[in-house]
Coordinates of C-alpha atoms in Angstrom, one line a residue:
M1 CA -0.1 20.9 -3.6
T2 CA -2.9 20.8 -5.5
S3 CA -6.5 20.3 -4.8
R4 CA -9.7 19.1 -7.0
S5 CA -13.2 20.2 -6.6
F6 CA -15.7 17.0 -6.4
L7 CA -19.8 17.8 -8.1
P8 CA -22.7 16.3 -7.0
L9 CA -23.9 12.1 -8.0
V10 CA -26.9 10.9 -7.5
L11 CA -25.6 7.0 -5.2
A12 CA -28.1 4.0 -5.7
G13 CA -29.2 3.9 -1.5
A14 CA -28.6 0.1 -1.1
I15 CA -25.3 -2.0 -1.9
A16 CA -25.1 -5.8 -2.0
M17 CA -23.7 -7.2 0.3
G18 CA -22.0 -10.6 0.4
G19 CA -25.4 -11.7 -0.5
V20 CA -27.2 -9.5 2.2
T21 CA -28.9 -6.0 0.3
L22 CA -27.9 -3.7 3.2
V23 CA -31.0 -0.5 2.8
A24 CA -31.3 3.8 4.6
G25 CA -33.5 2.3 7.1
P26 CA -36.0 5.0 7.6
A27 CA -35.3 5.5 10.8
D28 CA -33.2 7.7 10.4
A29 CA -32.6 8.3 7.5
A30 CA -32.5 12.0 6.1
R31 CA -34.7 13.1 3.5
P32 CA -33.1 13.2 0.1
E33 CA -33.2 16.9 -1.1
R34 CA -31.5 17.3 2.2
T35 CA -28.4 15.5 1.8
V36 CA -25.3 15.2 -0.3
P37 CA -23.8 11.3 -0.6
V38 CA -20.2 10.7 -1.1
R39 CA -18.5 7.7 -1.7
L40 CA -15.8 6.7 -0.8
L41 CA -13.1 4.1 -3.0
T42 CA -9.8 2.7 -0.7
I43 CA -7.1 1.1 -0.4
N44 CA -3.3 0.2 1.6
D45 CA -0.7 -1.7 2.0
L46 CA 0.4 -1.6 -1.7
H47 CA 3.9 -1.3 -1.3
G48 CA 4.7 0.1 -4.9
N49 CA 3.5 -3.0 -6.8
L50 CA 3.3 -1.0 -10.0
E51 CA 3.5 -4.4 -12.1
P52 CA 0.4 -7.2 -11.7
P53 CA 2.5 -9.1 -8.5
S54 CA 2.8 -12.9 -9.4
G55 CA 3.0 -16.4 -7.7
S56 CA 1.5 -16.1 -4.8
A57 CA 1.1 -12.6 -3.8
S58 CA -1.3 -12.7 -7.1
R59 CA -3.6 -14.4 -6.0
I60 CA -7.3 -13.6 -3.9
L61 CA -10.0 -15.6 -2.5
D62 CA -13.2 -14.0 -4.8
P63 CA -16.6 -15.9 -5.0
K64 CA -16.5 -14.6 -8.7
G65 CA -13.1 -16.2 -9.2
P66 CA -12.4 -19.0 -11.6
L67 CA -12.0 -22.9 -9.1
V68 CA -9.2 -22.9 -8.3
D69 CA -9.1 -27.0 -10.0
T70 CA -9.7 -25.8 -12.4
D71 CA -6.7 -23.0 -12.8
G72 CA -4.1 -24.1 -14.2
K73 CA -1.7 -22.0 -12.2
L74 CA -3.3 -22.4 -8.8
T75 CA -3.3 -25.9 -9.0
G76 CA -2.4 -27.5 -4.8
I77 CA -4.3 -24.3 -3.6
V78 CA -7.2 -26.3 -2.1
G79 CA -11.6 -25.0 -1.2
G80 CA -12.8 -21.9 -2.0
K81 CA -12.4 -19.7 -5.6
Y82 CA -9.2 -17.3 -6.3
S83 CA -8.9 -14.8 -9.0
I84 CA -5.5 -13.3 -9.8
A85 CA -5.7 -10.0 -9.3
G86 CA -3.7 -6.6 -8.2
G87 CA -1.8 -4.3 -10.7
A88 CA -1.7 -0.4 -11.1
A89 CA -3.3 -0.4 -14.1
Y90 CA -5.8 -2.7 -13.8
L91 CA -6.2 -1.1 -10.1
A92 CA -6.7 1.5 -11.8
T93 CA -9.6 1.1 -14.6
H94 CA -11.7 -0.2 -11.2
L95 CA -10.8 3.1 -9.8
K96 CA -12.8 4.5 -12.9
Q97 CA -15.1 1.5 -12.6
H98 CA -16.4 3.1 -9.3
T99 CA -16.1 6.6 -9.9
G100 CA -18.7 9.6 -9.7
R101 CA -18.3 12.9 -9.5
N102 CA -18.8 12.9 -6.1
T103 CA -16.0 10.2 -5.0
M104 CA -12.8 10.8 -3.2
V105 CA -9.9 8.2 -3.3
V106 CA -8.0 8.0 0.2
A107 CA -5.4 5.4 1.7
A108 CA -4.4 3.4 5.0
G109 CA -1.1 3.7 4.4
D110 CA 2.1 1.1 3.4
L111 CA 2.1 2.6 -0.2
I112 CA 5.4 2.8 -0.5
G113 CA 8.1 1.1 0.9
A114 CA 9.0 -2.6 0.7
S115 CA 8.2 -2.1 -3.1
P116 CA 9.7 -4.1 -6.2
L117 CA 12.8 -2.3 -8.2
I118 CA 10.1 -0.8 -10.1
S119 CA 10.0 1.6 -8.1
A120 CA 12.4 1.2 -5.1
A121 CA 15.4 2.0 -7.6
Y122 CA 13.6 5.2 -7.9
H123 CA 13.1 5.6 -4.2
D124 CA 9.5 5.5 -5.2
E125 CA 8.7 8.3 -6.9
P126 CA 7.4 6.1 -9.8
T127 CA 4.5 4.9 -7.0
L128 CA 3.5 8.5 -6.2
D129 CA 3.4 9.6 -9.6
V130 CA 1.0 6.5 -10.3
L131 CA -1.3 7.5 -7.6
G132 CA -1.2 11.3 -7.7
Q133 CA -2.4 10.2 -11.7
M134 CA -5.4 7.7 -10.1
G135 CA -6.4 10.9 -8.3
L136 CA -5.0 10.0 -4.7
K137 CA -6.4 13.0 -2.0
A138 CA -5.0 11.5 1.2
S139 CA -3.3 8.6 3.3
S140 CA -2.5 8.4 6.5
A141 CA 1.2 7.3 7.0
G142 CA 2.2 3.7 7.3
N143 CA 5.0 2.1 9.1
H144 CA 6.5 2.0 5.8
E145 CA 6.3 5.6 4.8
F146 CA 9.2 5.7 7.2
D147 CA 11.6 3.4 5.3
E148 CA 14.0 5.8 4.8
G149 CA 13.6 7.6 6.7
Y150 CA 11.5 10.9 8.7
T151 CA 13.7 13.4 6.0
E152 CA 13.1 11.0 3.5
L153 CA 8.7 11.1 3.2
Q154 CA 9.4 14.5 3.6
R155 CA 10.7 15.2 0.5
L156 CA 8.6 13.1 -0.8
M157 CA 5.7 14.8 0.0
K158 CA 7.5 18.5 -0.8
G159 CA 9.7 17.6 -4.2
G160 CA 13.2 17.8 -5.1
C161 CA 16.1 15.1 -6.1
H162 CA 17.3 12.4 -3.8
P163 CA 20.2 13.8 -1.8
V164 CA 22.5 11.0 -1.9
D165 CA 21.3 9.8 -5.6
G166 CA 20.0 12.6 -7.5
C167 CA 16.6 12.8 -9.8
S168 CA 15.2 10.3 -11.3
P169 CA 15.4 10.3 -15.3
A170 CA 12.2 11.5 -15.7
G171 CA 13.8 15.0 -13.7
E172 CA 13.2 16.5 -10.5
W173 CA 10.6 15.3 -8.4
E174 CA 7.7 17.9 -7.4
G175 CA 7.0 16.3 -4.7
T176 CA 2.9 14.5 -4.4
D177 CA -0.9 15.6 -5.1
F178 CA -1.5 14.1 -1.5
D179 CA -0.6 14.5 1.9
F180 CA 0.3 11.7 4.4
L181 CA -0.9 11.5 7.6
G182 CA 0.1 10.7 11.2
A183 CA -1.7 12.9 13.8
N184 CA -0.2 10.6 16.4
V185 CA 3.3 11.4 14.6
L186 CA 5.4 13.4 17.3
K187 CA 8.5 16.0 16.8
E188 CA 9.9 15.1 20.5
R189 CA 11.3 18.6 21.3
N190 CA 7.8 20.4 20.8
D191 CA 5.7 17.4 20.7
R192 CA 4.3 19.6 17.3
Y193 CA 2.4 17.6 14.2
A194 CA 5.4 15.5 12.4
L195 CA 3.4 15.0 9.6
P196 CA -0.4 16.8 8.9
P197 CA -3.1 15.7 11.0
Y198 CA -5.8 15.3 9.4
F199 CA -6.9 15.9 5.6
V200 CA -10.4 18.3 4.6
K201 CA -12.5 18.2 2.4
S202 CA -15.4 19.7 0.6
V203 CA -18.5 18.1 -0.8
N204 CA -22.0 20.1 -2.4
G205 CA -20.9 22.4 0.5
V206 CA -20.5 19.8 3.4
K207 CA -17.2 19.1 4.6
V208 CA -15.8 15.8 5.5
G209 CA -12.5 15.5 7.2
F210 CA -10.3 12.9 6.9
I211 CA -8.7 11.9 10.1
G212 CA -4.2 9.6 9.4
L213 CA -2.9 8.1 11.8
V214 CA 0.1 4.9 11.6
T215 CA 0.0 1.9 14.2
A216 CA 1.9 3.6 17.7
T217 CA 4.3 0.2 16.8
T218 CA 6.4 1.5 14.1
P219 CA 9.2 2.7 16.2
T220 CA 9.6 -1.5 16.7
I221 CA 8.7 -2.2 13.3
V222 CA 11.7 0.4 11.4
S223 CA 15.5 1.2 11.8
S224 CA 15.3 3.6 15.2
S225 CA 17.8 6.1 12.9
G226 CA 15.4 7.4 10.5
I227 CA 12.5 8.1 13.7
Q228 CA 15.3 9.5 16.0
G229 CA 13.1 12.8 17.2
L230 CA 9.5 11.5 16.7
K231 CA 7.2 9.6 19.1
F232 CA 3.8 7.4 17.6
T233 CA 1.3 8.0 20.2
E234 CA -1.6 5.7 21.1
E235 CA -3.4 6.2 18.4
V236 CA -7.4 6.4 19.8
A237 CA -6.4 8.8 21.8
A238 CA -4.2 11.2 19.0
A239 CA -7.3 11.1 16.8
N240 CA -10.1 11.5 19.1
K241 CA -8.0 15.5 19.8
V242 CA -8.4 15.8 16.0
S243 CA -11.5 15.4 16.0
R244 CA -12.8 18.0 18.4
L245 CA -10.9 19.8 16.9
L246 CA -12.8 19.2 13.8
V247 CA -15.7 19.7 15.3
R248 CA -15.0 22.9 16.6
Q249 CA -13.7 24.0 12.9
G250 CA -18.1 23.0 12.0
V251 CA -16.4 19.7 10.3
K252 CA -18.2 16.9 11.6
A253 CA -19.0 14.0 8.8
Q254 CA -15.3 11.8 9.7
V255 CA -13.1 9.2 8.8
V256 CA -10.5 8.1 9.8
L257 CA -6.9 5.9 8.1
V258 CA -5.3 4.2 10.1
H259 CA -2.5 1.5 9.4
E260 CA -3.3 -0.5 11.8
G261 CA -5.4 -3.4 11.4
D262 CA -7.1 -7.4 12.9
Q263 CA -5.8 -10.8 11.1
V264 CA -8.9 -13.2 10.3
T265 CA -9.5 -16.5 10.2
P266 CA -8.4 -17.5 6.2
N267 CA -9.8 -18.3 2.7
Q268 CA -13.1 -15.6 3.4
D269 CA -15.2 -13.9 1.3
P270 CA -13.1 -9.9 1.1
S271 CA -16.4 -8.6 2.3
A272 CA -16.8 -10.9 4.7
C273 CA -16.5 -9.5 8.2
S274 CA -13.9 -12.6 10.5
V275 CA -11.5 -11.1 11.8
T276 CA -9.8 -11.7 15.5
P277 CA -9.9 -8.5 17.5
G278 CA -6.9 -6.5 17.8
N279 CA -5.6 -3.5 17.6
G280 CA -7.3 -2.7 14.6
S281 CA -10.7 -3.7 16.4
R282 CA -9.8 -1.8 19.4
I283 CA -8.7 1.2 17.9
A284 CA -12.3 0.6 15.5
S285 CA -14.6 1.3 19.0
G286 CA -13.3 2.8 20.4
L287 CA -12.7 6.5 18.8
D288 CA -14.7 9.3 19.6
P289 CA -18.5 8.7 18.8
Q290 CA -17.6 11.8 16.1
V291 CA -15.7 8.9 13.6
D292 CA -18.7 8.0 11.2
V293 CA -16.7 5.5 9.1
V294 CA -12.8 4.2 9.8
V295 CA -10.5 2.5 6.8
S296 CA -7.6 0.5 8.2
G297 CA -5.3 -0.8 7.2
H298 CA -1.1 -2.9 8.2
S299 CA -2.3 -6.5 8.6
H300 CA -2.6 -7.7 4.4
Q301 CA -6.5 -8.8 5.3
A302 CA -10.0 -8.0 3.6
Y303 CA -12.3 -7.6 5.6
V304 CA -15.8 -5.3 5.8
C305 CA -16.9 -5.0 9.3
K306 CA -19.2 -3.2 11.7
T307 CA -18.8 -2.3 15.4
T308 CA -19.8 0.0 18.6
D309 CA -18.9 3.1 19.3
P310 CA -18.3 4.6 22.4
A311 CA -22.3 6.0 22.1
G312 CA -23.9 3.3 21.0
Q313 CA -23.7 3.9 17.5
P314 CA -22.2 1.6 14.8
R315 CA -19.7 2.3 12.7
Y316 CA -18.5 0.5 10.1
Y317 CA -14.6 -0.7 9.7
T318 CA -12.8 -2.1 7.6
Q319 CA -10.0 -3.4 4.7
G320 CA -9.1 -4.2 1.2
S321 CA -6.0 -6.0 1.4
S322 CA -2.5 -5.4 0.3
F323 CA -0.7 -5.7 -3.1
G324 CA -3.6 -3.4 -5.1
R325 CA -6.0 -6.1 -5.4
V326 CA -8.7 -5.2 -3.8
L327 CA -10.4 -2.5 -3.9
T328 CA -12.7 -1.0 -0.7
Q329 CA -16.1 1.0 -1.2
I330 CA -17.9 3.0 1.4
D331 CA -20.8 5.1 0.1
F332 CA -23.1 7.2 2.9
Q333 CA -25.2 10.6 3.0
V334 CA -24.3 13.4 4.9
D335 CA -27.0 15.6 5.7
K336 CA -26.5 19.1 5.2
R337 CA -28.5 20.4 8.1
T338 CA -26.6 18.8 10.6
R339 CA -22.8 18.4 8.2
D340 CA -23.4 15.0 9.7
V341 CA -23.1 11.6 8.7
V342 CA -26.4 10.0 8.4
R343 CA -25.2 6.6 9.9
S344 CA -28.2 4.4 8.6
T345 CA -26.8 4.9 5.4
V346 CA -24.0 3.8 5.6
A347 CA -22.5 1.4 3.8
A348 CA -19.3 -0.7 2.3
A349 CA -18.1 -3.7 0.0
N350 CA -14.8 -5.7 -1.1
H351 CA -14.2 -5.5 -5.5
V352 CA -11.8 -7.8 -5.4
V353 CA -9.2 -6.1 -8.9
T354 CA -9.4 -8.8 -11.7
R355 CA -7.6 -8.2 -14.9
D356 CA -9.9 -9.3 -17.0
V357 CA -10.7 -5.9 -17.6
P358 CA -8.6 -3.2 -20.0
E359 CA -5.4 -2.4 -18.2
D360 CA -6.1 1.9 -17.3
R361 CA -3.6 2.9 -21.0
A362 CA -2.6 6.2 -19.3
V363 CA -1.1 4.5 -15.9
A364 CA -0.1 1.4 -18.0
T365 CA 2.7 3.5 -20.5
S366 CA 3.7 5.4 -16.9
V367 CA 4.6 1.3 -15.0
A368 CA 6.2 0.4 -19.4
L369 CA 8.2 3.9 -18.5
W370 CA 9.6 3.2 -15.4
K371 CA 9.8 -0.5 -15.9
A372 CA 12.2 -0.1 -19.0
R373 CA 14.1 2.8 -16.9
S374 CA 15.0 -0.2 -14.5
A375 CA 15.2 -2.9 -16.4
D376 CA 19.0 -3.5 -16.7
I377 CA 19.0 -3.6 -13.2
A378 CA 15.6 -6.0 -12.7
N379 CA 16.3 -8.4 -15.3
K380 CA 20.0 -9.0 -14.9
Q381 CA 20.5 -12.9 -14.0
V382 CA 21.9 -13.4 -10.9
G383 CA 21.5 -17.6 -9.6
R384 CA 19.5 -20.3 -9.8
I385 CA 16.9 -22.5 -7.9
T386 CA 16.2 -26.2 -8.0
A387 CA 12.3 -25.4 -6.4
E388 CA 10.5 -23.1 -5.5
I389 CA 11.9 -21.2 -1.6
G390 CA 8.9 -20.0 -0.3
I391 CA 8.3 -18.4 2.3
T392 CA 4.9 -20.8 4.2
A393 CA 6.2 -21.6 7.8
A394 CA 6.9 -24.9 8.6
P395 CA 5.5 -25.4 12.6
S396 CA 8.9 -23.8 13.9
G397 CA 7.8 -21.0 12.1
E398 CA 11.2 -21.2 9.9
L399 CA 10.8 -20.3 6.2
P400 CA 12.3 -22.2 3.3
L401 CA 13.7 -18.4 2.5
G402 CA 14.5 -17.5 5.6
N403 CA 16.7 -20.2 6.4
L404 CA 18.7 -18.7 3.6
I405 CA 18.8 -15.4 3.4
A406 CA 20.7 -16.2 7.7
D407 CA 22.8 -18.6 5.3
S408 CA 23.7 -15.6 2.8
Q409 CA 24.2 -13.8 5.5
L410 CA 26.2 -15.6 7.8
E411 CA 28.5 -16.0 4.7
A412 CA 28.7 -12.4 4.2
T413 CA 29.9 -11.7 7.2
R414 CA 32.5 -14.5 7.8
T415 CA 35.5 -12.7 7.4
G416 CA 35.6 -8.5 8.4
G417 CA 33.3 -9.3 11.2
N418 CA 34.6 -12.8 12.4
A419 CA 30.6 -13.7 12.5
Q420 CA 29.8 -17.3 13.6
I421 CA 25.5 -17.1 13.6
A422 CA 23.2 -15.2 11.9
F423 CA 19.3 -14.6 11.9
M424 CA 17.0 -12.3 9.4
N425 CA 13.6 -11.4 11.0
P426 CA 10.5 -13.1 9.5
G427 CA 8.4 -9.5 8.1
G428 CA 11.8 -9.0 6.6
V429 CA 11.1 -11.9 3.3
R430 CA 8.3 -10.0 1.9
M431 CA 8.6 -12.6 -1.5
P432 CA 8.8 -16.5 -2.5
L433 CA 11.6 -17.7 -5.5
N434 CA 8.9 -19.1 -7.6
Y435 CA 10.2 -22.4 -9.9
P436 CA 7.8 -24.1 -12.9
G437 CA 6.1 -26.0 -11.4
S438 CA 5.1 -24.6 -8.1
P439 CA 1.6 -24.6 -6.5
V440 CA 2.1 -20.9 -7.7
G441 CA 3.7 -21.1 -11.1
E442 CA 5.3 -18.7 -12.8
G443 CA 9.4 -18.9 -12.8
D444 CA 11.9 -20.2 -14.4
G445 CA 14.4 -21.8 -12.1
V446 CA 16.6 -18.0 -13.2
V447 CA 16.8 -15.5 -11.0
T448 CA 16.8 -11.9 -11.3
Y449 CA 18.0 -8.9 -9.9
G450 CA 14.5 -7.7 -9.4
E451 CA 12.9 -10.9 -8.2
A452 CA 16.3 -11.2 -5.2
F453 CA 15.1 -7.9 -4.4
A454 CA 11.0 -7.9 -4.6
V455 CA 12.6 -10.7 -1.4
Q456 CA 13.9 -8.4 0.9
P457 CA 14.0 -4.8 -1.0
F458 CA 14.9 -2.8 2.2
N459 CA 18.5 -2.7 1.9
N460 CA 19.3 -2.7 5.3
L461 CA 23.2 -3.4 6.2
T462 CA 24.2 -6.2 7.6
Q463 CA 25.8 -6.2 10.7
V464 CA 28.0 -8.4 13.6
I465 CA 27.3 -8.0 17.2
T466 CA 28.4 -9.9 19.8
L467 CA 26.4 -11.4 23.1
T468 CA 27.1 -13.6 25.7
G469 CA 25.4 -16.9 25.6
A470 CA 22.8 -15.5 28.2
Q471 CA 22.4 -12.4 26.1
L472 CA 21.0 -14.6 23.1
K473 CA 18.8 -16.9 25.2
T474 CA 17.4 -13.9 26.1
V475 CA 17.0 -12.2 21.7
L476 CA 15.3 -16.5 21.5
E477 CA 12.6 -15.7 24.6
Q478 CA 11.7 -12.3 23.1
Q479 CA 10.3 -14.3 19.6
F480 CA 7.4 -14.8 21.9
V481 CA 4.6 -13.5 23.3
G482 CA 4.8 -11.4 27.2
G483 CA 8.0 -10.6 28.5
P484 CA 8.8 -6.9 29.2
N485 CA 8.8 -5.3 25.3
N486 CA 4.9 -6.0 24.9
Q487 CA 6.2 -8.6 21.9
A488 CA 2.3 -9.1 20.2
F489 CA 2.1 -12.1 18.5
T490 CA 5.3 -14.5 18.6
K491 CA 8.3 -14.0 15.3
I492 CA 10.2 -16.6 14.9
L493 CA 14.1 -15.3 13.7
Q494 CA 15.2 -16.6 11.2
P495 CA 18.8 -19.2 11.8
S496 CA 21.3 -20.0 9.5
S497 CA 21.9 -23.6 9.8
N498 CA 24.7 -24.0 12.0
F499 CA 22.4 -22.5 15.5
T500 CA 19.7 -25.2 16.4
Y501 CA 18.1 -24.6 19.1
T502 CA 14.9 -25.8 21.2
Y503 CA 11.3 -24.2 22.2
S504 CA 9.0 -25.1 24.7
R505 CA 4.9 -23.8 23.3
S506 CA 3.6 -24.6 26.7
A507 CA 7.0 -23.0 28.9
P508 CA 6.6 -19.8 30.7
W509 CA 8.2 -16.6 29.1
G510 CA 11.4 -16.9 29.7
S511 CA 12.4 -19.9 30.0
K512 CA 10.9 -21.7 26.3
V513 CA 14.0 -21.9 24.9
S514 CA 17.1 -24.8 25.9
A515 CA 19.2 -26.3 23.9
M516 CA 21.3 -23.8 21.9
K517 CA 24.2 -25.8 20.1
I518 CA 26.9 -24.3 17.1
D519 CA 27.9 -26.1 14.8
G520 CA 27.0 -29.1 17.7
V521 CA 28.5 -27.6 20.7
A522 CA 26.1 -26.3 23.3
V523 CA 26.5 -22.7 24.3
T524 CA 27.4 -21.7 27.5
D525 CA 25.8 -18.5 29.6
T526 CA 29.3 -16.9 29.0
Q527 CA 30.2 -17.7 25.7
S528 CA 30.6 -14.6 23.0
I529 CA 28.8 -15.1 21.0
R530 CA 29.5 -13.0 16.5
V531 CA 25.9 -12.6 15.6
A532 CA 24.7 -11.7 12.1
V533 CA 21.8 -9.7 12.0
N534 CA 21.2 -6.7 9.6
N535 CA 20.7 -3.2 11.2
F536 CA 17.2 -3.3 11.5
L537 CA 17.1 -6.1 14.3
V538 CA 20.8 -4.1 16.1
G539 CA 18.5 -1.4 16.3
G540 CA 15.2 -3.3 18.6
G541 CA 13.8 -4.1 15.7
D542 CA 10.3 -6.2 16.2
A543 CA 10.9 -6.4 20.3
F544 CA 14.6 -7.2 19.7
A545 CA 15.6 -4.6 22.3
E546 CA 18.4 -7.5 23.8
L547 CA 19.5 -7.1 20.5
K548 CA 20.6 -3.0 21.5
N549 CA 23.1 -4.2 23.7
G550 CA 25.3 -5.9 22.0
T551 CA 29.0 -5.1 21.3
D552 CA 31.2 -4.4 18.3
L553 CA 29.6 -3.2 16.2
W554 CA 30.6 -4.0 12.2
S555 CA 28.7 -3.3 9.2
G556 CA 29.1 -5.5 6.1
P557 CA 27.3 -5.3 2.8
L558 CA 23.7 -4.6 1.7
D559 CA 21.1 -7.7 2.5
I560 CA 20.1 -7.9 -1.0
D561 CA 24.2 -7.9 -1.9
A562 CA 25.2 -11.1 0.7
F563 CA 22.0 -12.6 -0.9
V564 CA 22.8 -12.1 -4.2
D565 CA 26.2 -12.9 -3.9
Y566 CA 24.8 -16.4 -2.1
L567 CA 22.9 -16.9 -5.2
G568 CA 25.7 -16.6 -7.7
K569 CA 28.2 -18.8 -5.8
H570 CA 26.0 -21.1 -4.9
S571 CA 23.3 -22.3 -7.7
P572 CA 21.8 -24.3 -8.5
V573 CA 19.9 -23.7 -4.9
A574 CA 17.7 -26.0 -3.6
P575 CA 15.3 -25.5 -0.7
P576 CA 17.3 -25.9 2.4
A577 CA 15.7 -27.7 4.8
T578 CA 13.2 -25.7 7.7
N579 CA 14.9 -28.5 10.4
R580 CA 16.7 -26.2 12.7
I581 CA 14.9 -25.6 15.5
T582 CA 12.9 -28.5 17.6
V583 CA 9.6 -27.4 19.4
V584 CA 8.3 -29.8 22.1
D585 CA 4.9 -29.1 23.7

């Protein structure tokens, strides 16, 4: 691992935020001659997006952005101003524009995993290489850092070639220049830390400690096989334990990097605080008073908020959207005598990573090199579409693209697995298939392998299990909040076209689902049904615990192969209707 020291930088004492200027108050602001300025630049949920994201994944509300009715690519988007944002080379430029000699770049997880082919083809080594060039010093682990399992995450941090695919064209991987932190990730056999729990950096003789946390829900949202032998504990208690340890080591200026966050009211200024309180707010307000700042991730939202710690002190918590579209800047002063952050000096703002700046030459060169290495695979045409096939949910919760994937998986598993119906988890549908003239523009009707891979980049296996009709109803009940699995929010499984049912919004949990039919024939409680899902769901992912009780497991092709094959056989493919689920009040 490498480490760099930072030299002094005099920072401005006020930062403009959404028209409000935050200035250190005289009551408890330390004297400038006895404080050390620190600037944090933070990102989260990059997901290997080295190239500028396209379509709907590229835009973000930006008070300085273009009016949507004057930007052809954004025709049809209502209200506000938007910018087309993101791209590693632009992110690197924005980082440099906001960097001084007392600046540290840190992150809040999901930097890799669910990545486009340019990164995923080489197990995300390209993204980690570029992040090293950007000077990233520490990141919390995110759930997607475990997509290929704990052993693979260890390889990425420490170095070495992939055990199956070997070395990338760049040669043997040397490891990261930073650690993924996980204070709440323990080894089951001895309760020892599976990842470094914290990182400490000295700034002009004053130490700043960074505590890393990943969402405690990780076991329900990653494949269980990759995290066997690990346990993910409650976030606040885990962080507070490390916080006390840091204090004993004389580290009183503390920042928590947590891969968990809140949802927001749509179409808000990225520096506004419009969160709906959830796990992110719970963690931010519950952490030990010694923690000064909380940087969050996971929910892919942009916000700058203040909460109150258990001692009644104000505490900022922030998040910077996703895919490299937002850079969060946090400034504060550390008192050299007390070695603690002067809370009244903390100020934070989100900056949109616009593309109206020059690309960073070194990073752009690296991205171009990795793109060239994956080009033959990425540019191969696999099919055509007649219109955009999107990921905006219908009132029933169905996604057009989710339904299409379910159809592809049913077709791929009928022979061999004897599948009768199929389901796709909505969280596994990452990007739309764009088409000319769609509200997000970009696309030509041709679907390349790279575009198909961006839709579902997890390389999950299609699998088939046997469920009774009663078990199938339980699975569908587990889509909704409530019940024994503590589903955090409703997650509607995307059904294949030959399966229909009804659910009630108002009925209590356990009685929501009715009228299940396969090919128009009613499902009975006792009949046996062959159900195709991916291996993530078979392992109980997304809190669908009943799927773990399926029998007669059969494994088929990778999900991406099933999808690509379906696109080729049925080209040109039209967007499927979202009428497989009926909703009643």
